[in-house]
Tab-separated table of C-alpha atoms in Angstrom:
chain	number	residue	atom	x	y	z
R	1	MET	CA	107.719	71.681	118.731
R	2	ILE	CA	103.694	71.998	118.666
R	3	LYS	CA	104.007	74.822	121.197
R	4	LYS	CA	106.144	76.553	118.662
R	5	ILE	CA	103.845	75.918	115.935
R	6	VAL	CA	101.029	77.305	117.847
R	7	ILE	CA	103.038	80.553	118.752
R	8	ALA	CA	103.714	80.872	115.406
R	9	ILE	CA	100.291	80.354	113.827
R	10	VAL	CA	98.930	83.421	116.569
R	11	CYS	CA	101.590	85.749	115.644
R	12	ILE	CA	100.783	85.417	111.669
R	13	ALA	CA	97.269	85.824	112.544
R	14	SER	CA	97.236	88.495	114.854
R	15	ALA	CA	99.875	90.443	112.154
R	16	GLY	CA	97.234	89.931	109.615
R	17	MET	CA	93.996	91.091	112.154
R	18	TYR	CA	95.749	94.105	113.268
R	19	ALA	CA	96.730	95.182	109.372
R	20	GLN	CA	93.322	95.188	108.226
R	21	ASN	CA	89.474	94.830	108.758
R	22	GLY	CA	88.031	91.889	108.968
R	23	THR	CA	85.810	92.371	106.092
R	24	VAL	CA	85.467	94.290	103.072
R	25	SER	CA	81.768	93.330	102.498
R	26	PRO	CA	79.530	96.326	101.375
R	27	TYR	CA	76.981	94.561	103.181
R	28	SER	CA	78.792	95.427	106.610
R	29	PHE	CA	77.365	99.013	106.641
R	30	PHE	CA	74.099	97.468	107.682
R	31	GLY	CA	73.056	96.182	111.154
R	32	ILE	CA	75.869	95.921	113.607
R	33	GLY	CA	78.234	94.547	110.662
R	34	ASP	CA	79.168	91.384	108.957
R	35	LEU	CA	78.527	88.549	111.814
R	36	ARG	CA	81.433	86.188	111.957
R	37	THR	CA	81.559	82.061	112.219
R	38	SER	CA	81.535	80.992	116.119
R	39	ALA	CA	82.392	77.464	114.710
R	40	THR	CA	86.039	75.908	115.134
R	41	VAL	CA	87.618	74.733	111.559
R	42	GLU	CA	86.371	71.111	112.043
R	43	ASN	CA	83.058	72.533	112.065
R	44	GLN	CA	82.908	74.802	109.253
R	45	MET	CA	84.193	72.391	106.952
R	46	MET	CA	80.932	70.468	107.729
R	47	GLY	CA	79.094	73.204	106.582
R	48	HIS	CA	78.965	74.942	110.040
R	49	ILE	CA	76.872	72.448	111.652
R	50	GLY	CA	77.423	72.268	115.266
R	51	VAL	CA	74.916	69.308	116.440
R	52	TYR	CA	78.329	66.461	116.109
R	53	THR	CA	80.437	66.112	119.164
R	54	ASP	CA	82.993	63.976	120.386
R	55	SER	CA	84.943	63.701	123.600
R	56	ILE	CA	88.590	65.221	121.915
R	57	HIS	CA	87.534	68.227	120.136
R	58	LEU	CA	86.039	71.579	120.957
R	59	ASN	CA	82.733	72.741	119.700
R	60	LEU	CA	82.316	76.361	120.293
R	61	GLN	CA	78.975	76.567	118.971
R	62	ASN	CA	77.400	73.639	121.248
R	63	PRO	CA	78.169	74.380	125.304
R	64	ALA	CA	76.351	71.023	125.847
R	65	ALA	CA	79.662	69.114	124.013
R	66	TYR	CA	81.889	70.296	126.999
R	67	GLY	CA	79.913	67.437	128.937
R	68	GLU	CA	81.181	64.927	126.448
R	69	LEU	CA	84.679	66.145	126.600
R	70	GLY	CA	87.337	63.256	127.574
R	71	LEU	CA	84.569	60.862	128.067
R	72	ASP	CA	85.758	57.083	126.689
R	73	VAL	CA	88.784	58.327	125.377
R	74	MET	CA	91.179	55.869	126.859
R	75	ASP	CA	89.819	57.140	130.571
R	76	LYS	CA	91.333	60.551	129.874
R	77	VAL	CA	89.692	62.587	132.954
R	78	GLY	CA	91.343	65.675	133.270
R	79	LEU	CA	91.698	66.178	129.443
R	80	VAL	CA	92.519	69.724	128.073
R	81	VAL	CA	92.143	70.929	124.784
R	82	TYR	CA	93.791	74.001	123.092
R	83	THR	CA	92.227	74.896	119.741
R	84	ALA	CA	92.963	78.132	117.354
R	85	GLY	CA	91.996	78.972	113.969
R	86	ILE	CA	93.093	81.570	111.326
R	87	SER	CA	91.624	81.848	107.825
R	88	ASN	CA	92.468	84.069	104.517
R	89	LYS	CA	89.701	84.949	102.131
R	90	GLN	CA	89.915	86.015	98.743
R	91	VAL	CA	87.093	88.070	97.835
R	92	ARG	CA	85.693	89.395	94.581
R	93	LEU	CA	83.477	92.355	94.533
R	94	LYS	CA	81.051	92.662	91.213
R	95	SER	CA	78.832	95.164	90.349
R	96	PHE	CA	76.864	95.316	86.874
R	97	THR	CA	79.629	97.368	85.597
R	98	GLU	CA	82.752	96.444	87.476
R	99	GLU	CA	84.345	94.086	89.570
R	100	GLN	CA	87.527	94.342	92.306
R	101	SER	CA	89.223	91.891	94.631
R	102	SER	CA	90.803	91.734	97.880
R	103	SER	CA	92.282	89.605	100.174
R	104	LEU	CA	91.949	89.158	104.134
R	105	THR	CA	93.746	87.108	106.904
R	106	ASN	CA	92.183	87.079	110.348
R	107	LEU	CA	92.389	85.243	113.682
R	108	ASP	CA	89.125	83.447	114.100
R	109	TYR	CA	89.485	82.008	117.437
R	110	LEU	CA	91.455	81.479	120.674
R	111	SER	CA	90.024	78.781	123.001
R	112	LEU	CA	90.995	76.472	125.817
R	113	GLY	CA	88.521	73.803	127.227
R	114	PHE	CA	88.733	71.417	130.186
R	115	SER	CA	87.156	67.957	131.300
R	116	LEU	CA	86.936	68.533	134.781
R	117	GLY	CA	85.444	64.951	135.797
R	118	LYS	CA	82.893	62.623	134.223
R	119	GLY	CA	80.714	64.320	132.350
R	120	LEU	CA	81.550	67.762	133.591
R	121	GLY	CA	83.428	70.322	131.148
R	122	MET	CA	84.014	74.000	131.018
R	123	GLY	CA	85.960	76.387	128.262
R	124	PHE	CA	86.502	79.982	127.434
R	125	GLY	CA	88.039	81.869	124.615
R	126	ILE	CA	88.146	84.809	122.493
R	127	MET	CA	86.594	85.079	118.844
R	128	PRO	CA	85.360	88.203	116.397
R	129	TYR	CA	81.620	88.616	116.718
R	130	SER	CA	81.057	90.955	113.944
R	131	SER	CA	83.014	93.278	111.474
R	132	VAL	CA	82.707	96.652	109.553
R	133	GLY	CA	85.266	97.216	106.500
R	134	TYR	CA	84.072	98.497	103.423
R	135	ASN	CA	84.619	101.498	100.913
R	136	PHE	CA	82.611	102.221	97.993
R	137	VAL	CA	81.207	105.339	95.653
R	138	ASP	CA	77.804	105.945	94.761
R	139	GLU	CA	77.557	108.587	91.671
R	140	GLY	CA	74.465	110.334	90.752
R	141	ALA	CA	73.466	114.198	89.235
R	142	ASP	CA	72.194	117.400	90.897
R	143	ASN	CA	71.230	120.048	88.641
R	144	GLY	CA	73.243	118.745	85.811
R	145	GLN	CA	76.537	118.320	87.989
R	146	THR	CA	77.986	114.977	89.283
R	147	LEU	CA	77.494	114.352	93.115
R	148	THR	CA	79.791	111.620	94.407
R	149	ASN	CA	79.308	110.065	97.704
R	150	ILE	CA	82.016	108.073	99.171
R	151	PHE	CA	81.284	105.601	102.025
R	152	SER	CA	83.280	103.535	104.186
R	153	GLY	CA	83.638	102.045	107.514
R	154	GLU	CA	85.419	99.830	109.946
R	155	GLY	CA	85.729	98.534	113.023
R	156	ASP	CA	85.167	94.913	114.499
R	157	VAL	CA	83.267	93.543	117.853
R	158	THR	CA	84.889	91.239	119.804
R	159	ARG	CA	83.397	88.186	121.805
R	160	VAL	CA	84.957	87.020	125.056
R	161	TYR	CA	82.871	83.893	126.487
R	162	TYR	CA	82.496	81.322	128.910
R	163	SER	CA	80.972	78.069	128.151
R	164	ILE	CA	80.121	75.213	130.559
R	165	GLY	CA	78.632	71.485	129.984
R	166	TYR	CA	77.282	68.603	132.073
R	167	GLN	CA	75.934	65.239	131.043
R	168	ILE	CA	73.011	64.999	133.397
R	169	ILE	CA	71.859	61.600	132.931
R	170	LYS	CA	73.344	59.032	130.018
R	171	ASP	CA	73.592	60.338	126.654
R	172	VAL	CA	71.828	63.915	127.663
R	173	SER	CA	73.993	67.048	128.285
R	174	LEU	CA	73.232	70.581	128.849
R	175	GLY	CA	75.106	73.597	128.396
R	176	VAL	CA	75.576	77.317	128.824
R	177	THR	CA	77.316	79.940	127.368
R	178	ILE	CA	77.983	83.529	128.536
R	179	ASN	CA	79.050	85.813	125.789
R	180	TYR	CA	80.484	89.849	126.447
R	181	ASN	CA	80.594	91.738	123.121
R	182	TYR	CA	82.793	94.942	122.921
R	183	GLY	CA	84.007	97.083	120.404
R	184	THR	CA	83.996	100.466	118.284
R	185	LEU	CA	82.218	100.350	114.707
R	186	SER	CA	82.773	103.812	112.518
R	187	ASN	CA	80.780	104.878	109.540
R	188	GLU	CA	81.752	107.743	107.336
R	189	ARG	CA	80.047	109.328	104.082
R	190	LEU	CA	82.108	112.110	102.252
R	191	GLN	CA	79.887	114.073	99.594
R	192	GLN	CA	81.041	116.197	96.541
R	193	ILE	CA	79.579	117.918	93.707
R	194	GLU	CA	81.681	118.500	90.860
R	195	ASP	CA	83.489	122.044	90.184
R	196	VAL	CA	82.760	122.880	94.306
R	197	GLN	CA	85.967	123.397	95.995
R	198	PHE	CA	84.074	122.288	99.254
R	199	GLY	CA	82.582	119.155	100.240
R	200	THR	CA	80.488	117.716	103.229
R	201	PHE	CA	81.056	114.941	105.759
R	202	ASP	CA	78.848	112.677	108.061
R	203	ARG	CA	80.948	110.642	110.613
R	204	ARG	CA	79.207	108.273	112.902
R	205	SER	CA	80.804	106.046	115.474
R	206	SER	CA	79.349	103.432	118.132
R	207	GLN	CA	81.215	102.027	121.231
R	208	ILE	CA	79.134	98.773	121.721
R	209	ASN	CA	79.180	96.500	124.651
R	210	GLY	CA	76.802	93.765	126.088
R	211	PHE	CA	76.105	90.130	126.843
R	212	ASP	CA	74.135	87.502	125.662
R	213	PHE	CA	73.614	83.783	126.711
R	214	LYS	CA	73.499	80.385	124.311
R	215	TYR	CA	71.824	77.242	126.126
R	216	ALA	CA	71.816	73.879	124.438
R	217	LEU	CA	70.292	70.203	124.833
R	218	LEU	CA	72.444	67.372	123.509
R	219	TYR	CA	70.905	63.878	123.159
R	220	THR	CA	73.465	61.363	121.816
R	221	PRO	CA	72.128	57.916	122.309
R	222	GLN	CA	73.697	54.795	120.717
R	223	ILE	CA	71.253	53.072	118.391
R	224	LYS	CA	73.469	49.830	118.139
R	225	GLU	CA	76.909	49.088	119.184
R	226	ASP	CA	79.258	52.154	117.705
R	227	TYR	CA	76.547	53.955	115.991
R	228	THR	CA	74.998	56.921	117.589
R	229	LEU	CA	72.268	59.189	116.985
R	230	HIS	CA	73.120	63.427	117.715
R	231	THR	CA	70.515	65.386	118.652
R	232	SER	CA	70.438	69.102	119.715
R	233	VAL	CA	68.640	72.327	120.227
R	234	ARG	CA	70.701	75.491	120.551
R	235	VAL	CA	69.128	78.622	121.565
R	236	ASN	CA	70.899	82.345	121.618
R	237	THR	CA	69.082	84.385	123.617
R	238	GLN	CA	68.410	87.870	122.528
R	239	GLY	CA	71.642	90.318	122.537
R	240	ASN	CA	70.902	93.419	124.621
R	241	LEU	CA	73.776	95.428	123.554
R	242	VAL	CA	74.416	99.385	124.453
R	243	SER	CA	75.786	101.718	122.100
R	244	ARG	CA	77.398	104.888	123.007
R	245	ASN	CA	77.281	107.242	119.979
R	246	ASN	CA	78.906	110.112	118.517
R	247	ARG	CA	78.426	111.913	115.322
R	248	ASN	CA	80.294	114.668	113.680
R	249	ILE	CA	79.318	116.616	110.719
R	250	GLY	CA	81.181	119.417	108.684
R	251	SER	CA	82.661	120.650	105.297
R	252	PHE	CA	86.617	119.805	104.041
R	253	SER	CA	88.535	121.075	101.540
R	254	VAL	CA	88.454	119.109	98.181
R	255	ALA	CA	91.830	120.010	97.375
R	256	ASN	CA	93.510	119.175	99.932
R	257	GLY	CA	90.981	117.118	102.353
R	258	GLY	CA	91.388	119.477	105.398
R	259	ASN	CA	88.456	120.363	107.492
R	260	ILE	CA	86.978	123.501	107.376
R	261	GLU	CA	84.135	123.134	109.532
R	262	ASN	CA	83.756	120.204	112.332
R	263	ILE	CA	80.323	120.113	114.194
R	264	ASP	CA	79.659	117.812	117.208
R	265	VAL	CA	75.934	116.649	116.843
R	266	ASN	CA	73.872	116.611	119.709
R	267	LEU	CA	72.345	113.242	119.665
R	268	ASP	CA	70.847	113.865	123.164
R	269	ALA	CA	68.041	115.912	122.028
R	270	ASN	CA	67.047	113.128	119.647
R	271	ASN	CA	67.798	110.088	122.081
R	272	LEU	CA	70.351	108.992	120.088
R	273	ARG	CA	73.418	108.998	122.731
R	274	ASN	CA	72.795	105.910	123.750
R	275	THR	CA	70.963	103.435	121.741
R	276	GLU	CA	70.295	99.560	122.275
R	277	PHE	CA	70.817	96.648	119.827
R	278	LYS	CA	68.400	94.306	120.333
R	279	ILE	CA	69.836	91.315	118.437
R	280	PRO	CA	66.955	88.659	117.897
R	281	THR	CA	66.948	85.106	119.369
R	282	THR	CA	68.437	82.465	116.805
R	283	THR	CA	66.953	78.793	117.419
R	284	THR	CA	68.828	75.929	115.950
R	285	LEU	CA	67.845	72.330	115.305
R	286	GLY	CA	70.315	69.697	114.613
R	287	VAL	CA	70.088	65.839	114.006
R	288	GLY	CA	73.073	63.450	112.343
R	289	TYR	CA	73.512	60.012	112.354
R	290	GLY	CA	76.866	58.060	112.465
R	291	LYS	CA	79.537	55.553	113.534
R	292	ASP	CA	81.581	56.719	116.494
R	293	PHE	CA	85.131	58.099	115.116
R	294	LYS	CA	84.283	56.787	111.405
R	295	TRP	CA	81.587	58.648	109.782
R	296	PHE	CA	78.820	60.893	110.511
R	297	LEU	CA	76.243	63.011	108.111
R	298	GLY	CA	74.048	65.509	110.201
R	299	ALA	CA	72.012	68.723	108.987
R	300	GLU	CA	70.966	71.978	110.753
R	301	TYR	CA	68.146	74.189	110.570
R	302	SER	CA	68.355	78.136	112.402
R	303	PHE	CA	65.911	80.694	112.362
R	304	GLN	CA	65.663	83.881	113.936
R	305	GLY	CA	63.304	86.698	114.069
R	306	LEU	CA	65.329	89.340	112.362
R	307	SER	CA	62.503	91.507	111.223
R	308	SER	CA	62.245	93.261	114.572
R	309	PHE	CA	65.755	94.279	114.158
R	310	GLU	CA	66.587	97.851	113.604
R	311	ASN	CA	69.451	100.546	114.037
R	312	PRO	CA	67.856	103.999	114.390
R	313	PHE	CA	71.541	105.916	114.805
R	314	LEU	CA	72.683	105.149	111.174
R	315	GLY	CA	69.366	106.233	109.512
R	316	THR	CA	69.527	104.067	106.620
R	317	THR	CA	66.394	104.019	104.422
R	318	ASN	CA	67.186	101.656	101.674
R	319	ILE	CA	67.386	98.517	103.939
R	320	GLN	CA	64.054	96.662	105.735
R	321	TYR	CA	64.878	93.299	107.805
R	322	ASN	CA	62.755	89.833	107.334
R	323	ASP	CA	63.169	86.958	109.809
R	324	ALA	CA	66.417	85.093	108.927
R	325	SER	CA	67.187	81.301	108.325
R	326	SER	CA	69.926	78.806	107.500
R	327	LEU	CA	70.183	75.351	106.276
R	328	ALA	CA	73.234	73.208	106.377
R	329	LEU	CA	74.155	69.942	105.796
R	330	GLY	CA	77.517	68.220	106.139
R	331	GLY	CA	79.859	65.357	107.647
R	332	PHE	CA	82.741	63.396	108.000
R	333	LEU	CA	84.659	60.152	106.807
R	334	THR	CA	87.748	58.564	108.478
R	335	PRO	CA	88.787	55.165	107.120
R	336	ASP	CA	90.481	53.871	109.912
R	337	ALA	CA	91.684	56.136	112.822
R	338	ARG	CA	93.752	53.286	114.634
R	339	SER	CA	95.794	52.391	111.353
R	340	PHE	CA	99.487	51.598	111.725
R	341	ASP	CA	100.647	51.324	108.436
R	342	SER	CA	98.780	54.043	106.206
R	343	TYR	CA	98.623	57.498	107.504
R	344	LEU	CA	95.706	58.334	104.658
R	345	LYS	CA	93.692	56.374	106.301
R	346	ARG	CA	94.112	58.264	109.732
R	347	ILE	CA	92.813	61.291	108.133
R	348	THR	CA	89.420	62.836	108.646
R	349	TYR	CA	87.626	64.096	105.357
R	350	ARG	CA	85.139	66.491	105.636
R	351	ALA	CA	82.636	68.435	103.550
R	352	GLY	CA	79.177	70.175	103.622
R	353	VAL	CA	76.736	72.762	102.202
R	354	ARG	CA	74.818	75.825	103.386
R	355	LEU	CA	71.801	78.089	102.078
R	356	ASP	CA	71.595	81.109	104.291
R	357	ARG	CA	68.357	83.793	103.898
R	358	THR	CA	70.424	86.785	105.907
R	359	GLY	CA	66.915	88.482	106.439
R	360	MET	CA	68.843	91.515	104.754
R	361	VAL	CA	66.840	93.267	102.240
R	362	VAL	CA	68.163	95.760	100.214
R	363	ASN	CA	66.449	98.115	97.788
R	364	ASP	CA	63.997	95.512	97.851
R	365	VAL	CA	66.359	92.423	97.063
R	366	ASP	CA	66.793	89.654	99.197
R	367	ILE	CA	70.677	89.084	100.306
R	368	ASN	CA	71.297	85.566	100.494
R	369	ASN	CA	74.416	83.411	100.940
R	370	PHE	CA	75.302	80.209	99.862
R	371	GLY	CA	78.512	77.896	100.503
R	372	ILE	CA	80.417	74.844	99.822
R	373	THR	CA	82.742	73.395	102.295
R	374	PHE	CA	85.688	70.580	102.526
R	375	GLY	CA	88.748	70.111	104.168
R	376	LEU	CA	91.132	67.477	105.740
R	377	GLY	CA	91.977	66.632	109.668
R	378	LEU	CA	95.484	65.833	109.679
R	379	PRO	CA	96.703	63.719	112.697
R	380	LEU	CA	99.450	64.876	114.721
R	381	GLY	CA	101.635	61.954	115.408
R	382	ARG	CA	100.103	59.091	117.703
R	383	SER	CA	98.219	61.609	119.967
R	384	PHE	CA	94.431	62.969	119.748
R	385	SER	CA	95.594	66.235	118.092
R	386	ASN	CA	95.254	67.139	114.529
R	387	LEU	CA	96.001	70.177	112.095
R	388	ASN	CA	92.880	70.777	110.238
R	389	VAL	CA	93.181	72.598	106.917
R	390	GLY	CA	89.580	73.392	105.230
R	391	PHE	CA	88.429	75.533	101.901
R	392	GLU	CA	85.206	77.365	101.783
R	393	LEU	CA	83.796	78.594	98.067
R	394	GLY	CA	80.327	81.020	98.150
R	395	ARG	CA	78.433	83.746	97.024
R	396	ARG	CA	76.525	85.811	98.694
R	397	GLY	CA	74.184	89.173	97.261
R	398	THR	CA	73.825	90.030	93.782
R	399	THR	CA	74.200	92.492	91.116
R	400	ARG	CA	70.567	93.297	90.391
R	401	ALA	CA	69.410	96.658	91.760
R	402	ASP	CA	72.612	98.406	91.644
R	403	LEU	CA	73.965	96.021	94.233
R	404	ILE	CA	77.150	94.159	94.518
R	405	GLU	CA	77.553	90.285	94.515
R	406	GLU	CA	80.381	88.981	96.368
R	407	SER	CA	82.223	85.758	95.569
R	408	TYR	CA	84.936	84.484	98.250
R	409	PHE	CA	86.959	81.593	98.727
R	410	LYS	CA	88.121	80.927	102.144
R	411	VAL	CA	91.301	78.526	103.560
R	412	ASN	CA	90.758	78.012	107.130
R	413	ILE	CA	93.870	76.596	109.164
R	414	GLY	CA	93.136	74.871	112.699
R	415	LEU	CA	94.604	73.740	115.241
R	416	SER	CA	93.293	71.086	117.977
R	417	LEU	CA	95.662	70.015	120.695
R	418	ASN	CA	94.735	67.572	123.570
R	419	ASP	CA	97.015	67.063	126.835
R	420	ARG	CA	96.341	66.253	130.542
R	421	TRP	CA	95.854	69.218	133.060
R	422	PHE	CA	95.865	66.722	135.686
R	423	GLN	CA	97.727	63.454	136.179
R	424	LYS	CA	97.946	61.238	139.551
R	425	ARG	CA	101.370	60.571	140.180
R	426	LYS	CA	103.010	56.942	140.541
R	427	ILE	CA	104.830	55.619	142.813
R	428	ASN	CA	107.404	52.462	142.231
């Protein structure tokens, strides 16, 4: 039955993923697109914090957590955890004069983790890293005639990862994740002048690939019986992504949209054929406290030197980058994980809040994001597997300076399934 549920969710999510882009944000025009979360639904519901770890769930943000996998769970050496997540996001885009709504359904992650022995675990999977998806119109005047620019873009960068974590001594675990990122991003600008039968186009595409690494240290001492202090440091090193670029310019017929002239721009002359995205290092500090499998409250702070980032190929002039930061608070409560007479007591209730300073400054205005998260972890039978349902309300951007304000409501569904991949035979 569980396998059928997994197949159904993956098929639904995949259909949604190929039906449309991973974002509809006009801010995905900048940088390498809209960066997607790497958190499981469980962690997203707690404000996207990754400091909390336990022995039965995967923590995709914190590779050191693999060292905790399978520990102290009924002696389950050889534990294997399957996890998958999908989301539906309702977005309202609002300018000073108008607004519109859109809906997105995406596959957020597919992952597998193993306990390889006491204190040693590994995992691998696939997830989106960033997405481009926008379509907006900018109108102005040129010698008394209306000048219309239509901007559109699409594409995704996908991430394949491998993680390993090891508990080097009691309560101290180290971990590392190797990420390989690949994908194609496309951007187009169409320009038309009122009563002129021909327009111009500028089409740019980038094939992106490259590696980055994440290192993590996790320290989880027991303060007193059943109470644990959770602390972690995570460093996502600078990502050096190579971009193979192409650009075409030309003219088209306004009447039928057909190309009149199409010129392949010689990017080699300006050293723009192959460029590099240097994604600055991100450091995350986390701390939390709670009673094992009962309740938890934690906080995280992340910072990134984004002011050094640039994308010379796009040639945008209305954006600059400042250093980025994020503050998140979150936690959970499980009334009684071992209750036999009440299913409601075995449900895990999660909630969180986050504030992101994205580092993007568009038209001299900072673009920030604020979100509130909450949800439920629903046990599946008497096993350690569970179905997680989460919700997120948030707002990004502003209507000031001719910009767009995004209001969104996101519904997440995640499965965390536990089993043994190795079990000794018993001989009677």
